[in-house]
PDB file of C-alpha atoms and ligand atoms in Angstrom:
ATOM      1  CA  UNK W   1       0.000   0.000   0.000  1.00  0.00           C
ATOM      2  CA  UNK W   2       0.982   3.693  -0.431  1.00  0.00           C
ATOM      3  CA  UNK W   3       1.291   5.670   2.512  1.00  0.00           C
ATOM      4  CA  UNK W   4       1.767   9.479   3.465  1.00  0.00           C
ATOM      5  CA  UNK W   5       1.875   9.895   7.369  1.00  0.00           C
ATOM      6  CA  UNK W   6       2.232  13.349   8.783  1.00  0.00           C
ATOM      7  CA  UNK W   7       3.598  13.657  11.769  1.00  0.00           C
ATOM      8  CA  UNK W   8       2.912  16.649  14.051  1.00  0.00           C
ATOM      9  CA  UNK W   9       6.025  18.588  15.182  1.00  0.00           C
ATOM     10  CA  UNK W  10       4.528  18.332  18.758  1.00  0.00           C
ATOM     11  CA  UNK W  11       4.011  14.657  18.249  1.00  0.00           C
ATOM     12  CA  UNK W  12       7.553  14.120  16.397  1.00  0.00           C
ATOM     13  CA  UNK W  13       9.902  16.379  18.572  1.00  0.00           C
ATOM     14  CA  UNK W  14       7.832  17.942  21.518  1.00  0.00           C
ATOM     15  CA  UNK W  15      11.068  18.559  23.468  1.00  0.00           C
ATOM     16  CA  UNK W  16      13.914  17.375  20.578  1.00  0.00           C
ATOM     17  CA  UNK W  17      14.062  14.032  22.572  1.00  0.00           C
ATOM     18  CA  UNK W  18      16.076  11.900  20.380  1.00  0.00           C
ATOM     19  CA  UNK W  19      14.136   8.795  21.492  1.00  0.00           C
ATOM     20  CA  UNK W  20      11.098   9.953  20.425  1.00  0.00           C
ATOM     21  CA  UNK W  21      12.045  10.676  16.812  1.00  0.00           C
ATOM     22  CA  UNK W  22      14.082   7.106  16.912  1.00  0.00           C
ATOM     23  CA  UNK W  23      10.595   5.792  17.596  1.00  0.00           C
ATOM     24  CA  UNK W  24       8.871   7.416  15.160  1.00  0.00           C
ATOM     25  CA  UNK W  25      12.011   6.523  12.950  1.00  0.00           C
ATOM     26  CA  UNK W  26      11.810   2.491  13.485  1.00  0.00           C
ATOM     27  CA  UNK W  27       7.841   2.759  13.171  1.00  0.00           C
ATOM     28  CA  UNK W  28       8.359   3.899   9.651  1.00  0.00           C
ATOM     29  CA  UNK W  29      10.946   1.337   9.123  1.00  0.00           C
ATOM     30  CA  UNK W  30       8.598  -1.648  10.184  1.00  0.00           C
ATOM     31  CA  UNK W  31       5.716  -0.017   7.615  1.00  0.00           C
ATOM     32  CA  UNK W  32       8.771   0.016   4.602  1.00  0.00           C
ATOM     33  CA  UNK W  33       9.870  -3.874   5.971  1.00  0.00           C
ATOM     34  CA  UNK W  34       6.276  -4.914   5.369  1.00  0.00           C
ATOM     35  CA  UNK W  35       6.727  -3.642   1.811  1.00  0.00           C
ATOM     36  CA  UNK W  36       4.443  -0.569   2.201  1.00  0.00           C
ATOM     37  CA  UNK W  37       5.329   3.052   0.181  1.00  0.00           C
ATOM     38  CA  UNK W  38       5.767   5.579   2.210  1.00  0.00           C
ATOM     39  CA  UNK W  39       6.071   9.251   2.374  1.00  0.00           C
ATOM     40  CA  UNK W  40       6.036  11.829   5.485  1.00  0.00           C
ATOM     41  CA  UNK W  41       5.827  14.812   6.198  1.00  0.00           C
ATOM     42  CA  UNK W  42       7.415  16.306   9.417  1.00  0.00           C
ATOM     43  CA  UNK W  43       5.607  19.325  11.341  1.00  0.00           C
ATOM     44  CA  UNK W  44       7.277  22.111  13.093  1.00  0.00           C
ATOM     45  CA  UNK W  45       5.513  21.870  16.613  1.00  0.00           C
ATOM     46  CA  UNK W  46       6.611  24.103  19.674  1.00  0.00           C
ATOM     47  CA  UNK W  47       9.711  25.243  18.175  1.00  0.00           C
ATOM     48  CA  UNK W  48       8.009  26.582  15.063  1.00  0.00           C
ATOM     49  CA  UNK W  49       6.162  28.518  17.453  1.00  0.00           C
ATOM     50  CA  UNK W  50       8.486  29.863  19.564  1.00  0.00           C
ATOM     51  CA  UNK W  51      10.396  31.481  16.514  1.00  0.00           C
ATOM     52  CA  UNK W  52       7.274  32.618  15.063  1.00  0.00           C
ATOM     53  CA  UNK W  53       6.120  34.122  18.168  1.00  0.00           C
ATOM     54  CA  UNK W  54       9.566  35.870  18.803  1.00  0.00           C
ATOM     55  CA  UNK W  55       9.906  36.978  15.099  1.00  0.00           C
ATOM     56  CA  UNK W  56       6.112  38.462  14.984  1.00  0.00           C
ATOM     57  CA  UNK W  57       7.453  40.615  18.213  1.00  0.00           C
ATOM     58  CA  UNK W  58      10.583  41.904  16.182  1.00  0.00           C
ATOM     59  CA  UNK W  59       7.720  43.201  13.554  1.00  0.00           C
ATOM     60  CA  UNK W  60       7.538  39.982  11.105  1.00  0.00           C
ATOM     61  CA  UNK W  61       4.919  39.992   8.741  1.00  0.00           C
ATOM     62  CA  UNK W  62       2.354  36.924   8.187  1.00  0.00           C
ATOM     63  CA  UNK W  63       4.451  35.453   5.232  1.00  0.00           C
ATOM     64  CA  UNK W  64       8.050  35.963   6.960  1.00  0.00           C
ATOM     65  CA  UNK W  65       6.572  34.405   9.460  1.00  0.00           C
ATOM     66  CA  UNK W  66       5.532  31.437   7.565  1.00  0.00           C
ATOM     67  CA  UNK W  67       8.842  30.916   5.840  1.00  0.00           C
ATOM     68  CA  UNK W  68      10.040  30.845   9.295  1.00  0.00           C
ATOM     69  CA  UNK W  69       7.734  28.054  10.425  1.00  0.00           C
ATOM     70  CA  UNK W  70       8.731  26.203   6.955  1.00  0.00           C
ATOM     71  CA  UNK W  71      12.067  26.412   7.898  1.00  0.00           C
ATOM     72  CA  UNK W  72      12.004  24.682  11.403  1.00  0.00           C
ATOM     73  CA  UNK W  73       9.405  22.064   9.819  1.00  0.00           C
ATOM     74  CA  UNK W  74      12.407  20.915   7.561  1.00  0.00           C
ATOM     75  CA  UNK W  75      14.789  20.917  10.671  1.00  0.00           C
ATOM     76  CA  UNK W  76      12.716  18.358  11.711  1.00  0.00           C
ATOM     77  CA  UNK W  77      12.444  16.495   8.955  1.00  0.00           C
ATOM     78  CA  UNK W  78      16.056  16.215   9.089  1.00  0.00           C
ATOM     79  CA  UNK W  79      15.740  15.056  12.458  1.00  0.00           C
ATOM     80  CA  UNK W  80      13.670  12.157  10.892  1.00  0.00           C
ATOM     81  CA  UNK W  81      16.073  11.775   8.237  1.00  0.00           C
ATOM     82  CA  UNK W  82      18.724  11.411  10.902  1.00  0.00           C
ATOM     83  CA  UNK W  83      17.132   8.370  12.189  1.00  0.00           C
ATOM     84  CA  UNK W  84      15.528   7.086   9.636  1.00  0.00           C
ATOM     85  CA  UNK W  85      19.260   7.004   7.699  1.00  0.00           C
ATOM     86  CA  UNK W  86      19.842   5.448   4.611  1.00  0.00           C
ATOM     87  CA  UNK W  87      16.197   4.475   3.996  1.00  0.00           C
ATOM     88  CA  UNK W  88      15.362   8.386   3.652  1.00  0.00           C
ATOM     89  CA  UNK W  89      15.845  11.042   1.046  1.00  0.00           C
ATOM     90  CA  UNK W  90      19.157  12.909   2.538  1.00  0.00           C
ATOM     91  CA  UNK W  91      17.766  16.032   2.278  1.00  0.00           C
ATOM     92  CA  UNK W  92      14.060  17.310   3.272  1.00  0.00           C
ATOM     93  CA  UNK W  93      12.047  17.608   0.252  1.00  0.00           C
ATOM     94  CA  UNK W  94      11.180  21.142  -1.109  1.00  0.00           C
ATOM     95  CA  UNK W  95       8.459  20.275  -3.488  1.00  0.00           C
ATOM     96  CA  UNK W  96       6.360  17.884  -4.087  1.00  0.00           C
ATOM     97  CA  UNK W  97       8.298  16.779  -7.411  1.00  0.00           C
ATOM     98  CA  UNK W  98      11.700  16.587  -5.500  1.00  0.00           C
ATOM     99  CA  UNK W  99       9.477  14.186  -2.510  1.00  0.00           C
ATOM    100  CA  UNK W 100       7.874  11.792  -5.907  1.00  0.00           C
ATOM    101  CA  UNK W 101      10.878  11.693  -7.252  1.00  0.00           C
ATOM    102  CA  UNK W 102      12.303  10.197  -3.836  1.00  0.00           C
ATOM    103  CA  UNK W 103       9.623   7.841  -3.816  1.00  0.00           C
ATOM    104  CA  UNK W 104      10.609   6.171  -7.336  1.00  0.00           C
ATOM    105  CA  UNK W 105      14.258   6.198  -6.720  1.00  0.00           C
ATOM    106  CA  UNK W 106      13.111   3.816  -3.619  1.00  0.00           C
ATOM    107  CA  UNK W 107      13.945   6.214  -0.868  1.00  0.00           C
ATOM    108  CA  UNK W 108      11.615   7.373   2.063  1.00  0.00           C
ATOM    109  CA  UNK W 109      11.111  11.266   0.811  1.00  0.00           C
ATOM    110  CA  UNK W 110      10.396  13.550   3.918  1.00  0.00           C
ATOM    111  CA  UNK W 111       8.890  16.924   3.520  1.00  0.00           C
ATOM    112  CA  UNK W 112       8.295  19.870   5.790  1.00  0.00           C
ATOM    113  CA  UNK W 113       6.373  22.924   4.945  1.00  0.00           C
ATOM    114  CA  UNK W 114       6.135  23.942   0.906  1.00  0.00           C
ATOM    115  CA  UNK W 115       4.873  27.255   0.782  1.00  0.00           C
ATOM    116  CA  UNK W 116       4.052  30.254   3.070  1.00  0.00           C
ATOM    117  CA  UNK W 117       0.251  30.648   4.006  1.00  0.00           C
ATOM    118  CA  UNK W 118      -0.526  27.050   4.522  1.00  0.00           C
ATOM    119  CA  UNK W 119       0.639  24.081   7.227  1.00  0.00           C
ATOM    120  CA  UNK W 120       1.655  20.620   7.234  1.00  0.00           C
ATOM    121  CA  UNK W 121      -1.474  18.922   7.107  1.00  0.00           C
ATOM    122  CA  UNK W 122      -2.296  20.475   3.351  1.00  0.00           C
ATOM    123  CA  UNK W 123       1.481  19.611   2.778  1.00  0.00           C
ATOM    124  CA  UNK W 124       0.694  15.917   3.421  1.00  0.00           C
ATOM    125  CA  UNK W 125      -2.820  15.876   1.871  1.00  0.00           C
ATOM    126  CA  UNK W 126      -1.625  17.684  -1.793  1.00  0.00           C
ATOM    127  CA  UNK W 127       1.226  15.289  -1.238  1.00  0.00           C
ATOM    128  CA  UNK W 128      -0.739  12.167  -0.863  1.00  0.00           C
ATOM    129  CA  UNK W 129      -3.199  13.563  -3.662  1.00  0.00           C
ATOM    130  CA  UNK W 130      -0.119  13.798  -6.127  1.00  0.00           C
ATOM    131  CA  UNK W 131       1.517  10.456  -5.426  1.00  0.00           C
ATOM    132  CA  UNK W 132      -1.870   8.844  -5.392  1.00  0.00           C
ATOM    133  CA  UNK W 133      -1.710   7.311  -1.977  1.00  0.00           C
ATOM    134  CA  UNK W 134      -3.633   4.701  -1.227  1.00  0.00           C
ATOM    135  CA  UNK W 135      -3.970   6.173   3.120  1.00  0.00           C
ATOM    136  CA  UNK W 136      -3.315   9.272   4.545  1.00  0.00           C
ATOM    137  CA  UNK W 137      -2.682   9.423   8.324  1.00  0.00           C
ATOM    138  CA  UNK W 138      -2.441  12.108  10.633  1.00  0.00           C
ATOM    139  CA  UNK W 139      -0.623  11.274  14.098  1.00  0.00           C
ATOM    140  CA  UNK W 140      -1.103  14.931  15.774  1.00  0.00           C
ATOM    141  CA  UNK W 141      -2.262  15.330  19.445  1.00  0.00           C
ATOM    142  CA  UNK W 142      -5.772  15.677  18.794  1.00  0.00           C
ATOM    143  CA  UNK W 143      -6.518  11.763  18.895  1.00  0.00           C
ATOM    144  CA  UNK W 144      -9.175  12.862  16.437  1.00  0.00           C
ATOM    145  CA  UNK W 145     -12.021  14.734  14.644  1.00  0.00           C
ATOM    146  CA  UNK W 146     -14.550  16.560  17.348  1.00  0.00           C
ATOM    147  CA  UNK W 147     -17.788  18.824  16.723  1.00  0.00           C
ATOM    148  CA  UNK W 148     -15.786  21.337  19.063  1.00  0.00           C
ATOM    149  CA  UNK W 149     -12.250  21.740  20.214  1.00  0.00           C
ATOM    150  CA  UNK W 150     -11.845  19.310  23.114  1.00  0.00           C
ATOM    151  CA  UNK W 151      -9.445  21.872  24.404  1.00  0.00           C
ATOM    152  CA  UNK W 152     -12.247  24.139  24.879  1.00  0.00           C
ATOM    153  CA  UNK W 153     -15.162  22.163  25.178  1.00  0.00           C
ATOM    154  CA  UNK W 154     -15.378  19.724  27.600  1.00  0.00           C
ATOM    155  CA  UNK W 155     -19.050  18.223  26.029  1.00  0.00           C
ATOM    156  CA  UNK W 156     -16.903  17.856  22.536  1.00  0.00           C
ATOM    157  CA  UNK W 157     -17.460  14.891  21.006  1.00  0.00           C
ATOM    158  CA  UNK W 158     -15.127  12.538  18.556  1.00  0.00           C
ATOM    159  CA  UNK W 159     -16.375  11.375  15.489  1.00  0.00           C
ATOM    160  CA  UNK W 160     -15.177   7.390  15.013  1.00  0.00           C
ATOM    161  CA  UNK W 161     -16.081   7.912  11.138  1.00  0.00           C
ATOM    162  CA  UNK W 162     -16.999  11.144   8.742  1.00  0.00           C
ATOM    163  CA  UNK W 163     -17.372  11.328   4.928  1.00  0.00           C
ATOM    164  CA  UNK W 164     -15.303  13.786   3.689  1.00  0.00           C
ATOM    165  CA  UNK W 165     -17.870  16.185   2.604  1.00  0.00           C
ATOM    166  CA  UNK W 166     -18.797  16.040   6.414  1.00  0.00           C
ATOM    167  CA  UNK W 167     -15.299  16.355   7.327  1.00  0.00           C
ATOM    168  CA  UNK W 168     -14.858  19.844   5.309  1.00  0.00           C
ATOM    169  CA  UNK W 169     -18.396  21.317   7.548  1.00  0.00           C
ATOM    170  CA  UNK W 170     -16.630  20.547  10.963  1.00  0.00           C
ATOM    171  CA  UNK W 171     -13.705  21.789  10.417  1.00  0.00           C
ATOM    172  CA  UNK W 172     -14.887  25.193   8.366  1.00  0.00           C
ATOM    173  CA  UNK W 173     -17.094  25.825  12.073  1.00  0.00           C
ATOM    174  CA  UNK W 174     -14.570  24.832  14.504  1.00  0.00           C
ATOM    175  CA  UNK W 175     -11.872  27.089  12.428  1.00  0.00           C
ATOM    176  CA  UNK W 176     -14.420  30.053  12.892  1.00  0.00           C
ATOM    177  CA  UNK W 177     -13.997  29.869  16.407  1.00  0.00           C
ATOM    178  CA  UNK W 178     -11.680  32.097  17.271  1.00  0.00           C
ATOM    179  CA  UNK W 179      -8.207  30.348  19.175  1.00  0.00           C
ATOM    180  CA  UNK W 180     -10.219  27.301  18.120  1.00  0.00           C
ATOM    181  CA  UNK W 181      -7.430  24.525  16.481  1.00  0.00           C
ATOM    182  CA  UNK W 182      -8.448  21.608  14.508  1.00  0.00           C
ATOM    183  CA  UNK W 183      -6.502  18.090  14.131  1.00  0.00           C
ATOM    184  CA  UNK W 184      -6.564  19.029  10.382  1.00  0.00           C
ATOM    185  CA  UNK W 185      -7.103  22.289   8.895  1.00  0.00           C
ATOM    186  CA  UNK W 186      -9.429  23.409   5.907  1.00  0.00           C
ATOM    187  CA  UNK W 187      -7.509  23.442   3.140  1.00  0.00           C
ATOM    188  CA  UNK W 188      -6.350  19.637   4.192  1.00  0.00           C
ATOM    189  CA  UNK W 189     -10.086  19.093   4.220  1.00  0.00           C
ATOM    190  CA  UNK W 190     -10.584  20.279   0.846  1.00  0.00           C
ATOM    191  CA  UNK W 191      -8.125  18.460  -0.579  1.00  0.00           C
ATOM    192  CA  UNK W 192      -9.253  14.867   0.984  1.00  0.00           C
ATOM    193  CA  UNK W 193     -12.435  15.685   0.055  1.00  0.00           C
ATOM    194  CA  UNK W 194     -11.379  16.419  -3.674  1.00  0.00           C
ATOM    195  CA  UNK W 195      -9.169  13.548  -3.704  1.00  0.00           C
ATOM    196  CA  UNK W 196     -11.532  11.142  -2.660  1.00  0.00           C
ATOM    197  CA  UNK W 197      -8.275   9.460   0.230  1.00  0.00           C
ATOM    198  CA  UNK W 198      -8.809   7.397   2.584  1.00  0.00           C
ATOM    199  CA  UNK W 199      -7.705   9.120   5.539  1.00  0.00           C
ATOM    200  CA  UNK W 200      -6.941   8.376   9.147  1.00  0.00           C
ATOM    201  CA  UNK W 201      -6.649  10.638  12.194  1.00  0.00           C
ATOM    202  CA  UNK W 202      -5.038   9.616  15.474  1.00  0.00           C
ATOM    203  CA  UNK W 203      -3.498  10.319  18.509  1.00  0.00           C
ATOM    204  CA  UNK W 204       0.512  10.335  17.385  1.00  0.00           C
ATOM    205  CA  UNK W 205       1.880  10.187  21.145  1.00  0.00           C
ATOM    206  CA  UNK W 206       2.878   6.665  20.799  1.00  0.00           C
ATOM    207  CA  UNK W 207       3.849   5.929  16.959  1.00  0.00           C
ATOM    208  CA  UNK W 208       3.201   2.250  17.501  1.00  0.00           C
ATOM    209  CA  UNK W 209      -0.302   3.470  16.430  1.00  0.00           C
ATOM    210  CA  UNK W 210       0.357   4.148  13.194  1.00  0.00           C
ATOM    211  CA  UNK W 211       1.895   1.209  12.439  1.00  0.00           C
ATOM    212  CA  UNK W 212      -1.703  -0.669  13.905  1.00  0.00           C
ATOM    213  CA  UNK W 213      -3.271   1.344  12.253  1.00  0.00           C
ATOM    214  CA  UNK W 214      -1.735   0.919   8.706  1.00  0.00           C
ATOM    215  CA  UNK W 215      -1.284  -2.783   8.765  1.00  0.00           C
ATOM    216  CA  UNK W 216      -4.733  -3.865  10.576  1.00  0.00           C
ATOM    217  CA  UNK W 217      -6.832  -0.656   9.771  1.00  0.00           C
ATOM    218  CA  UNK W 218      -7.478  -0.741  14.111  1.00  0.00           C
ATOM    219  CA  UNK W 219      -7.047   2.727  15.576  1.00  0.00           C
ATOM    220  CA  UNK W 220      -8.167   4.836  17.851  1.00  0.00           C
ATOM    221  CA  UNK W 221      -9.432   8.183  16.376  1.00  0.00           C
ATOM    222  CA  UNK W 222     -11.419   9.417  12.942  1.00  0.00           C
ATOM    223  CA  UNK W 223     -11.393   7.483   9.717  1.00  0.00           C
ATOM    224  CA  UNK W 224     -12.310  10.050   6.944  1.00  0.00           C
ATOM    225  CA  UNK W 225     -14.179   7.849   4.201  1.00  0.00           C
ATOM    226  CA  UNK W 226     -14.145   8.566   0.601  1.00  0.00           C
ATOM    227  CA  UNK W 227     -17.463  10.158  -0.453  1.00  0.00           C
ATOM    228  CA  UNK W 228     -19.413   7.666  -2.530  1.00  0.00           C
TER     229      UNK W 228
HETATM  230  P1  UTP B   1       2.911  23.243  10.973  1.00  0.00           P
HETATM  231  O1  UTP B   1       2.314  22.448   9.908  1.00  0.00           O
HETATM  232  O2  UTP B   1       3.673  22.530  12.047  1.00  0.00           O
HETATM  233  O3  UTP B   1       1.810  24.200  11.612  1.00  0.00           O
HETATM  234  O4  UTP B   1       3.850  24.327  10.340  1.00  0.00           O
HETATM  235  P2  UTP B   1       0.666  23.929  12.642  1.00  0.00           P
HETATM  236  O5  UTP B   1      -0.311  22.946  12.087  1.00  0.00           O
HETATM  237  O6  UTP B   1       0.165  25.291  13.002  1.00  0.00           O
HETATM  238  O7  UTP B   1       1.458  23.320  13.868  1.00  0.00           O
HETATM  239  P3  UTP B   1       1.184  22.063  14.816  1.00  0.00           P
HETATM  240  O8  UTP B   1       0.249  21.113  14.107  1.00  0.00           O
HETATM  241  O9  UTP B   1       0.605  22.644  16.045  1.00  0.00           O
HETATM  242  O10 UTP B   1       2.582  21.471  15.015  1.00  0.00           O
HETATM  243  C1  UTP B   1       4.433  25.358  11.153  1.00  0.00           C
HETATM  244  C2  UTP B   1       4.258  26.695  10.489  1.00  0.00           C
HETATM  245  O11 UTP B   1       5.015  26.727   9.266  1.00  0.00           O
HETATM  246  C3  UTP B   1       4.348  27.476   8.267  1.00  0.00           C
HETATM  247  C4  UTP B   1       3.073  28.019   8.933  1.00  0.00           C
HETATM  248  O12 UTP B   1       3.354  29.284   9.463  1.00  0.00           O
HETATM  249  C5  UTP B   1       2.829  27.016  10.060  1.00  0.00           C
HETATM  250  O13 UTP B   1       2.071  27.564  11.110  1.00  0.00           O
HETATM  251  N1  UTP B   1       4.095  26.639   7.066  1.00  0.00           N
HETATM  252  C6  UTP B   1       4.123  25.275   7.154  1.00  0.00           C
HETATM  253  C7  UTP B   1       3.857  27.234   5.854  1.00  0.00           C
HETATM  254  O14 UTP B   1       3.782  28.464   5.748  1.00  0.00           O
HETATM  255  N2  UTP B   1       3.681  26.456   4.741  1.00  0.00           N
HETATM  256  C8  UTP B   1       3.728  25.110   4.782  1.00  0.00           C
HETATM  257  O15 UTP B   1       3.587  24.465   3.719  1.00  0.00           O
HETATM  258  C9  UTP B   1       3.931  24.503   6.024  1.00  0.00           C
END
């Protein structure tokens, strides 16, 4: 199977603990042992933030900013690449060609951020969209999709399964709540819903989960189904 896992930056390196990463590292490894096709793409997490929120004080504007955030999301990648080693692209991919082109060389292509005014989780659904992946999972630290933020809401509720079309309505009304954040953002949901991929999103904390949940289909958190 074809597979494009994104991986949070606060799921991948909440702290920069190496173990973490070298778990995330050999759970990708066991997916490409099985004889599965991967792709990832990393996210830039707290440190992405922290630079972003010191840069906006300097006087940043919204695009520097994003570059900014691009940038640490490929330090991470080559975090991943680090431990991943000779199985991965040596280099983060910066475009989508450059991370396909990875992928039929053999290698494990791992992409950051692309372009300014986006995140990860469009990265990884345009991605999955171009290589024609078969599944798309999310491991973030939302263990799923809600009808509210569960950060704010304590009544929120997760959805087990949503068609796609459904997918792009929750997220468009929890992103107009203000401070409100979503496991995946609109223009991810757009995309998934265009591109008619399966998707899966789960709690990334413990990346033994993705590998469940690509090799049995068993997870805990949203599976985003294809509309008919
Ligand atoms: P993330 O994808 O990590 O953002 O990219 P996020 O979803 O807000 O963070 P998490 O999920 O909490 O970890 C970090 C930042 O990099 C820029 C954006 O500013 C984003 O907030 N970015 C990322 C881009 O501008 N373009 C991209 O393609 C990716």
């Amino acid at each position: 199977m074809k597979v494009v896992v994104s991986i949070g930056g606060s799921v991948l390196a909440p702290d920069l603990d190496a173990d973490r990463v070298a778990d995330y590292a050999e759970a990708i490894q066991s997916l490409d042992a099985q004889g599965h096709t991967l792709g990832t793409v990393v996210g830039g997490g707290p440190t992405a933030r922290d630079y972003i929120g010191s840069a906006r004080d300097l006087g940043a504007n919204e695009i520097e900013l994003d570059q900014l955030g691009i940038a640490v999301t490929r330090l991470n990648g080559r975090l991943l690449i680090a431990a991943l080693d000779d199985r991965a692209a040596p280099t983060p991919a910066e475009s989508y060609d450059e991370g396909r082109e990875a992928i039929r060389r053999g290698d494990i292509p791992v992409l950051g951020g692309i372009v300014a005014a986006q995140t990860t989780d469009a990265v990884a659904a345009a991605f999955a969209e171009y290589v024609g992946a078969d599944l798309l999972v999310y491991a973030t630290s939302v263990p799923g999709v809600y009808d509210a933020d569960p950060n704010e809401d304590g009544d929120a509720t997760r959805f087990d399964e949503l068609g796609a079309d459904e997918l792009v309505d929750v997220i468009a009304d929890i992103e107009m709540d203000a401070g409100s954040s979503a496991p995946v953002d609109l223009l991810a949901a757009k995309i998934i819903q265009r591109s008619g991929i399966r998707t899966m999103v789960l709690d990334g904390a413990d990346p033994k989960r993705v590998v469940r949940a690509v090799e049995d289909g068993e997870f805990d958190g949203t599976e985003i189904l294809p509309e008919a």
